[in-house]
Tab-separated table of C-alpha atoms in Angstrom:
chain	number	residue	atom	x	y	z
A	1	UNK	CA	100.912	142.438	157.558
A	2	UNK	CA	103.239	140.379	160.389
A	3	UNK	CA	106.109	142.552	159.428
A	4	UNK	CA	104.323	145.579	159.848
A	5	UNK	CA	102.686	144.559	163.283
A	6	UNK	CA	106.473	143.169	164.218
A	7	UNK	CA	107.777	146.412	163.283
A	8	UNK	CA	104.911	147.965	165.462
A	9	UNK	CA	105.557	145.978	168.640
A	10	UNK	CA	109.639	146.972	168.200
A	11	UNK	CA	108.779	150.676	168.212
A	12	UNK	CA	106.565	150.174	171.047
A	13	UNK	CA	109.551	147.559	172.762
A	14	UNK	CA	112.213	150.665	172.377
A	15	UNK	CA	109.803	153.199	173.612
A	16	UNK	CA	109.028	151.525	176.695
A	17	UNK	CA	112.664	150.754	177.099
A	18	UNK	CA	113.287	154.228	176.907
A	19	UNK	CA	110.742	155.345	179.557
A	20	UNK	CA	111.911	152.652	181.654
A	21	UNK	CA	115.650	152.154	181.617
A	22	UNK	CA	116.241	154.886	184.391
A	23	UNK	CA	114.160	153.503	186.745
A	24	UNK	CA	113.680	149.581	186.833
A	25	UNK	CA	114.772	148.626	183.606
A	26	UNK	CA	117.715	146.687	181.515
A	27	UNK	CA	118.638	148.836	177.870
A	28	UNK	CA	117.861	147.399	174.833
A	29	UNK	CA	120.809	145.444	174.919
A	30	UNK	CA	119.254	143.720	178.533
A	31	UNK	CA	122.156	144.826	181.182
A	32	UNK	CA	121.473	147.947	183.327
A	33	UNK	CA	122.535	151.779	182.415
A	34	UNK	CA	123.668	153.521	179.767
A	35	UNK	CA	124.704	151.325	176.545
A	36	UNK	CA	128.204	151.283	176.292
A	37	UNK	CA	130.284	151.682	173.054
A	38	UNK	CA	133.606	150.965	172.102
A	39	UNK	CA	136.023	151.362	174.663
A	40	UNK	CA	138.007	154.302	175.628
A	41	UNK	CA	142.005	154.041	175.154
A	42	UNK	CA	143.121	152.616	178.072
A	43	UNK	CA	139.430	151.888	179.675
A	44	UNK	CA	138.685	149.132	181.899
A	45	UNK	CA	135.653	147.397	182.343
A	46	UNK	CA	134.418	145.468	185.487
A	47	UNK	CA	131.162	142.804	185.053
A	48	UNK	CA	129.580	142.853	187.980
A	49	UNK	CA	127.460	139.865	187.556
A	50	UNK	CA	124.786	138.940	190.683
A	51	UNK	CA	120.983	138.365	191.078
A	52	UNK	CA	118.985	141.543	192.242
A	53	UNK	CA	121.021	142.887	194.723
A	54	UNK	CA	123.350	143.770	191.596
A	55	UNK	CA	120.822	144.986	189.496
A	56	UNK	CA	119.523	147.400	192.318
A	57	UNK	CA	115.999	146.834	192.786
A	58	UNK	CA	113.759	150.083	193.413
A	59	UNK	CA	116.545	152.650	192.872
A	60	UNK	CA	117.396	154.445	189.414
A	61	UNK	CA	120.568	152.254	187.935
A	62	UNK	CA	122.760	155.350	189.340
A	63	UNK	CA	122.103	153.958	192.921
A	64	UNK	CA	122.648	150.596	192.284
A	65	UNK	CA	125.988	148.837	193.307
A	66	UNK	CA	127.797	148.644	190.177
A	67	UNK	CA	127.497	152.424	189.942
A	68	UNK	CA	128.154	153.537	192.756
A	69	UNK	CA	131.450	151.679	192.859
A	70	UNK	CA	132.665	152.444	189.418
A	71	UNK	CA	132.400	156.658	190.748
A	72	UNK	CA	134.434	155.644	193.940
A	73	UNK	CA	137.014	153.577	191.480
A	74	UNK	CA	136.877	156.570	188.614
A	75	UNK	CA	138.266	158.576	191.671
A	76	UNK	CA	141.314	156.839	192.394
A	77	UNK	CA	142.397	155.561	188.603
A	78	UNK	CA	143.788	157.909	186.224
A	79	UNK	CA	142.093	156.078	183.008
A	80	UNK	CA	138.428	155.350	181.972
A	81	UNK	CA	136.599	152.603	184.064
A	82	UNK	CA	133.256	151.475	184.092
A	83	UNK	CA	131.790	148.978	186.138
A	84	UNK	CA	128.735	146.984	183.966
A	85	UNK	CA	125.425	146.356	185.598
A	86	UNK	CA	124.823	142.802	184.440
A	87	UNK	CA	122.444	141.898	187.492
A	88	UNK	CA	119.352	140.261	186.743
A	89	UNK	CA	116.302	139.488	189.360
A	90	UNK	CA	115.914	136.042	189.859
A	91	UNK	CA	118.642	134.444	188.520
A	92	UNK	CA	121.264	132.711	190.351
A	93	UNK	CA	124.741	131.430	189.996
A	94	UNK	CA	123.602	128.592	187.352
A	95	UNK	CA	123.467	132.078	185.289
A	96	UNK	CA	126.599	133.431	185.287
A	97	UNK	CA	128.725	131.991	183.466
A	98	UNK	CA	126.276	132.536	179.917
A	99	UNK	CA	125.930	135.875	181.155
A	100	UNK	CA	129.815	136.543	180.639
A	101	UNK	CA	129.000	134.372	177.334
A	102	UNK	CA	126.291	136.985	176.092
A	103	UNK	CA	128.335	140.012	176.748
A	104	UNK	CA	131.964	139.311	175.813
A	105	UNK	CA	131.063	141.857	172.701
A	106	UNK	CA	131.505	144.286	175.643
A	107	UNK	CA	135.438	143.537	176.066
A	108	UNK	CA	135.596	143.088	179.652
A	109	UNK	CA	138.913	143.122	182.076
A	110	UNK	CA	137.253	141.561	184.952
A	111	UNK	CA	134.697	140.063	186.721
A	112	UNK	CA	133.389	140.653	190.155
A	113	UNK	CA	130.496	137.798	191.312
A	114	UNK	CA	128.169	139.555	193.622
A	115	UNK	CA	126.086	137.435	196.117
A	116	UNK	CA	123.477	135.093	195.142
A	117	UNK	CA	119.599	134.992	195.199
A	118	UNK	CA	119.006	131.608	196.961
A	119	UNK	CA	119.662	131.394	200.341
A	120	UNK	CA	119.111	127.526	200.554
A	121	UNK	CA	122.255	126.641	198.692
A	122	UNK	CA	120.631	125.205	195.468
A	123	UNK	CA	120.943	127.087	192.059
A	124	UNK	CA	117.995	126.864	190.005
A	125	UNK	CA	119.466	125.614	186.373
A	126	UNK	CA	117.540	128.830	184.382
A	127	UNK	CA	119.063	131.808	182.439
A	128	UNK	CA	116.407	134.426	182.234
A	129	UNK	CA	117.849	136.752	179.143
A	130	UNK	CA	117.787	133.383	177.075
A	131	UNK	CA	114.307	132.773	177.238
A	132	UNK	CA	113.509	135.468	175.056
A	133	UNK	CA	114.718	133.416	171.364
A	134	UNK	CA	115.221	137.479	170.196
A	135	UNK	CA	117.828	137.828	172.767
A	136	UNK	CA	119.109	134.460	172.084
A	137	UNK	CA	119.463	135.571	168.542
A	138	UNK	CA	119.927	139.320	168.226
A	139	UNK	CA	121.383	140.277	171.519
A	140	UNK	CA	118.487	142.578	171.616
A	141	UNK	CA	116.271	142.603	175.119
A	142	UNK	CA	112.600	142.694	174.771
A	143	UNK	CA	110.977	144.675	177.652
A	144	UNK	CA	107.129	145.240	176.652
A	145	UNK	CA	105.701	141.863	178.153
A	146	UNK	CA	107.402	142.868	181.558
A	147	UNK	CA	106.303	146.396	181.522
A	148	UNK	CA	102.413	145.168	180.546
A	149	UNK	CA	103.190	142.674	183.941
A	150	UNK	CA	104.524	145.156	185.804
A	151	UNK	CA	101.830	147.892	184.856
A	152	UNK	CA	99.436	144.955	185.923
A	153	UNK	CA	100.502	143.857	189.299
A	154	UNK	CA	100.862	147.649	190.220
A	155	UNK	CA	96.977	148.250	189.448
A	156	UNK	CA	96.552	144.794	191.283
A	157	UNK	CA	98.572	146.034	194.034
A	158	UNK	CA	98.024	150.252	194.747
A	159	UNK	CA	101.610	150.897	192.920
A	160	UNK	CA	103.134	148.582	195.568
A	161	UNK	CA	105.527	146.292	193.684
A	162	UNK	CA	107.109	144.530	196.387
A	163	UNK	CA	103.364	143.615	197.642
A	164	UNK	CA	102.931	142.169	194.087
A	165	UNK	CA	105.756	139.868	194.114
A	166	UNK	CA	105.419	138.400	197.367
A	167	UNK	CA	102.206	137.548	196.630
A	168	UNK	CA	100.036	135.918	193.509
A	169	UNK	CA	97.489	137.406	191.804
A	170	UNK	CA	94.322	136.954	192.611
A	171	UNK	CA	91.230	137.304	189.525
A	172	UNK	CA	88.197	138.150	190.790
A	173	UNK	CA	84.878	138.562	188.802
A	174	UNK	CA	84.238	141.638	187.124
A	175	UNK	CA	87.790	143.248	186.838
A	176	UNK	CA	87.878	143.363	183.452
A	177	UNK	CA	90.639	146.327	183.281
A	178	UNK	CA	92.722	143.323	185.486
A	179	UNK	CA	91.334	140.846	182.680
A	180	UNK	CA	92.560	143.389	179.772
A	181	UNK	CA	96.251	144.076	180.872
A	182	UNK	CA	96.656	140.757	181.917
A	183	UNK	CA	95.534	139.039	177.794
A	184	UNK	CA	97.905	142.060	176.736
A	185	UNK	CA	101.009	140.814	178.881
A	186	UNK	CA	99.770	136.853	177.537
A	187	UNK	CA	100.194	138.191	174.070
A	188	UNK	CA	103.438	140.300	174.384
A	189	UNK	CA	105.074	136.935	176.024
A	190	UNK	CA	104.884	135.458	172.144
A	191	UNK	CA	108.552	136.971	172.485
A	192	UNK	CA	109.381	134.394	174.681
A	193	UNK	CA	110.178	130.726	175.141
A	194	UNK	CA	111.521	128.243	177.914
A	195	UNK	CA	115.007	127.271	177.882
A	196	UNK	CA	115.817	123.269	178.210
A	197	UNK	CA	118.413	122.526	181.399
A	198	UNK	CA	121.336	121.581	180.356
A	199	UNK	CA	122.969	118.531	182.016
A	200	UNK	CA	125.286	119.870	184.805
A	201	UNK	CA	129.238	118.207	185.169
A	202	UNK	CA	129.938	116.389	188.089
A	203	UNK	CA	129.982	118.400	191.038
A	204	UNK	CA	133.643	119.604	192.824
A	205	UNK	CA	134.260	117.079	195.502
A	206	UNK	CA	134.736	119.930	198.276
A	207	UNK	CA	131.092	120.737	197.657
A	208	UNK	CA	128.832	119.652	200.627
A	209	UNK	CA	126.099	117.492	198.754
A	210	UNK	CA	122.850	119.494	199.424
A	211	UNK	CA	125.392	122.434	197.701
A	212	UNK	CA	126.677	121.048	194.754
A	213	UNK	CA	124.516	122.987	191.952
A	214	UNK	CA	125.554	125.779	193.540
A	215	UNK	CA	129.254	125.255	194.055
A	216	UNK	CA	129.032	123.706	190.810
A	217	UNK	CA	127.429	126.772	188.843
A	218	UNK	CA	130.110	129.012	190.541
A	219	UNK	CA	132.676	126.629	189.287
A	220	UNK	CA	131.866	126.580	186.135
A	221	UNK	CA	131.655	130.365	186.140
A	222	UNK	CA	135.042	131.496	187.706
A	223	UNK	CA	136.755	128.655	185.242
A	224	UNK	CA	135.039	130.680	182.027
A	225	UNK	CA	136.495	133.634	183.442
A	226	UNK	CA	139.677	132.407	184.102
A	227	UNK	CA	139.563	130.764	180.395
A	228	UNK	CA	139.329	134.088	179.351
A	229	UNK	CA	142.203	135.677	181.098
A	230	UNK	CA	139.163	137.579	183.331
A	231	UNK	CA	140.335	137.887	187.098
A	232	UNK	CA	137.578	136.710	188.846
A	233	UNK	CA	136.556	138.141	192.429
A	234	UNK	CA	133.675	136.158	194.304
A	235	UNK	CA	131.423	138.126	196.959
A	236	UNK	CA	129.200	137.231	199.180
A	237	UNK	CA	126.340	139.587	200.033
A	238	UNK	CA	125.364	139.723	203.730
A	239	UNK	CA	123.518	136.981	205.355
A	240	UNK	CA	120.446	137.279	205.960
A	241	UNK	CA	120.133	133.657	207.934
A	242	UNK	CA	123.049	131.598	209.537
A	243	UNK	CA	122.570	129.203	206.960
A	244	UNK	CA	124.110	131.136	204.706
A	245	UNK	CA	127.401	130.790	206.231
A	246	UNK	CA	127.610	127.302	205.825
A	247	UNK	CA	126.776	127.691	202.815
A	248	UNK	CA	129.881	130.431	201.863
A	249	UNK	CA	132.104	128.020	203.540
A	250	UNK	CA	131.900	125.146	201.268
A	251	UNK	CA	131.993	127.727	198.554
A	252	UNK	CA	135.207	129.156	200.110
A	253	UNK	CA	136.716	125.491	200.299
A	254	UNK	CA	135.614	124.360	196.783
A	255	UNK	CA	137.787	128.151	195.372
A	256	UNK	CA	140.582	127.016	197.210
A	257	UNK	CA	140.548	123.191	196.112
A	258	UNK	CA	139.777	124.053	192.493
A	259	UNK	CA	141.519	127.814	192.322
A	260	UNK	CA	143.620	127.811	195.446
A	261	UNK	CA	147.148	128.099	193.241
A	262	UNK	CA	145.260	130.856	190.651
A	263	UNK	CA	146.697	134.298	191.856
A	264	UNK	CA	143.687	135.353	189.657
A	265	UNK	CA	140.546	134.192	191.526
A	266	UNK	CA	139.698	135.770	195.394
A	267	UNK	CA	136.751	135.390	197.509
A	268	UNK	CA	135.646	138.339	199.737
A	269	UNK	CA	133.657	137.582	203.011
A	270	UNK	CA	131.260	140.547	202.829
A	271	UNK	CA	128.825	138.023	204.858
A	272	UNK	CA	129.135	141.219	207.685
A	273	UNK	CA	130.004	144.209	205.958
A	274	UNK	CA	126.474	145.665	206.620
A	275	UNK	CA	123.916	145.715	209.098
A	276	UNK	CA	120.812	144.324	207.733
A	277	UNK	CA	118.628	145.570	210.166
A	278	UNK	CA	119.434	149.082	209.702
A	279	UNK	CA	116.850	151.251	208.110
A	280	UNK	CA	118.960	153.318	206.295
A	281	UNK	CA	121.219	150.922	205.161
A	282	UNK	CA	118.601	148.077	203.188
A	283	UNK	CA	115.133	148.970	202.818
A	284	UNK	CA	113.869	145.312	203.515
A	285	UNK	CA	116.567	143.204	205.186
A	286	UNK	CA	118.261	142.062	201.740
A	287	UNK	CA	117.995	144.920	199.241
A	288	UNK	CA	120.388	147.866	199.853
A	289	UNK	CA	119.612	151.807	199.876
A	290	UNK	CA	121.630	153.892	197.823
A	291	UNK	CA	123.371	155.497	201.114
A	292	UNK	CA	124.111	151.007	201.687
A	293	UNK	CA	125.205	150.118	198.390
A	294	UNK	CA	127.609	153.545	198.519
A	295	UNK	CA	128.643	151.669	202.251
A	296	UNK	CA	129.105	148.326	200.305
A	297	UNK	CA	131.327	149.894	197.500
A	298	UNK	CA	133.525	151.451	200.202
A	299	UNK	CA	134.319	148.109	200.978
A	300	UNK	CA	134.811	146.556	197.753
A	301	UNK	CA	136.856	149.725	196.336
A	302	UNK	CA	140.609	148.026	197.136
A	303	UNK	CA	139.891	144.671	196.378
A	304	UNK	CA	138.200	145.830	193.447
A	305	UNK	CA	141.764	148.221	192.661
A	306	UNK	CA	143.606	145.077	193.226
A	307	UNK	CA	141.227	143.199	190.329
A	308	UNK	CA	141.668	145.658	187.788
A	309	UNK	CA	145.849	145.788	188.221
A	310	UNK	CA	146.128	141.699	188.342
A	311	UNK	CA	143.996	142.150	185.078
A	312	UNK	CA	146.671	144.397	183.718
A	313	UNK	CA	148.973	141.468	184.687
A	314	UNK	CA	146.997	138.363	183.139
């Protein structure tokens, strides 16, 4: 009986993903787009690893960053390259580094770092993918929990998602449709499980102290990369506050005191590269618009040329 209603709840976990995965979803496999085979002779693949200004929130995974910049690459290479959507909402840099640990598999040539999702310089110590244990253990990505949420906080909200996670729920009496969706998205979460810290090493000495998990995290990221002969390229998304800029300067000065001799790790300054407070360009002062992320891949098409040819030299 539990191996037919686990056998159940995977059909229904692979339908959903299928609905899903061209709107606001990760593949089976838990990055965004199209799942990838073996490579291509003489393909190159770029991570693109970030919080949900990676992952392109609101926009089909066509729209999103990663794609948009792997077109505007495919246009000026003469082999295969793709750039891999490994963004995640909510996540931060304490992240990164087991994300290019989950999806070696994928044979990468690079890595680009893309912005970062807390603003205050901290970097929460929590790896989303790993607290599902089937991830953990199968590389597989359960989605049905999150759709059930989702599907919730939509109803909650009058299909206005953003609404729903800048705000909690409320239950009131007598919304027993809330009541229902909400017990099914309880019992979907069975799937999942927390995920311990781990303790964090000492902190580079460059770092600032209120910004040592995050210059930390990003160490210990970049160094995996460079472990694995990955040229690393770290980018800052635009500010939103002034803050932020201190904050990407200790960053900056912990790269060059820890990486400052490695031809094989940059940092880009995209702090100004777009105008937040354009309409057209980000849809809510952080998130980008397809017509911004196309901007932002302008920008990051010659460093990003100059990635993939020092990974042909590493």
């Amino acid at each position: 009986m539990l191996a037919i209603a686990a056998a159940a709840v995977l059909a229904a976990d692979i339908y959903v993903h299928h609905r899903l995965s061209k709107y606001a979803a990760v593949n089976v496999w838990g990055y965004r787009g199209e799942v990838l085979g073996r490579k291509q002779p003489g393909e190159k693949r770029i991570f693109m690893i970030g919080p949900s200004t990676v992952f392109g929130v609101g926009f089909p995974p066509e729209d999103a960053l990663p794609a948009q910049l792997e077109r505007q690459l495919q246009q000026r290479v003469p082999h295969p390259v793709r750039v891999v959507n490994l963004g995640m909402p909510g996540e931060d840099a304490y992240a990164y580094r087991a994300t290019i640990e989950d999806y070696r598999y994928l044979k990468p040539d690079a890595v680009i770092f893309y912005g970062d999702s807390n603003i205050t310089g901290e970097s929460a110590p929590i790896v989303l993918r790993h607290q599902s244990p089937i991830f953990r253990w199968t590389g597989y990505s359960p989605i049905l929990h999150i759709a059930l949420r989702e599907r919730f906080l939509m109803w909650r909200h009058d299909g206005k998602i953003q609404e729903a996670y800048d705000d909690k729920v409320v239950f009131r009496p007598g919304d027993k449709e809330a009541g229902g969706l909400k017990a099914a998205a309880d019992v979907a979460d069975f799937m999942k499980s927390t995920e311990a810290a781990s303790a964090s090493p000492a902190a580079p000495p460059s770092c600032e102290k209120e910004f040592k998990n995050y210059c930390t995290s990003m160490n210990n990221a970049v160094t995996y990369a460079r472990s694995l002969g990955l040229p690393a390229l770290v980018v800052n998304q635009p500010y939103e506050t002034p803050f932020q800029v201190h904050i990407q300067n200790a960053l900056r000065q912990m790269l060059r005191d820890r990486h400052g001799n490695d031809a094989g790790v940059r940092y880009l300054d995209m702090g100004y590269g777009i105008d937040l407070k354009d309409s057209t360009l980000t849809y809510d002062g952080v998130h980008l618009t397809p017509a911004g992320n196309a901007k932002m891949a302008s920008q990051l098409l010659e460093p990003a040329l100059e990635l993939l040819a020092a990974a042909g030299r590493d």
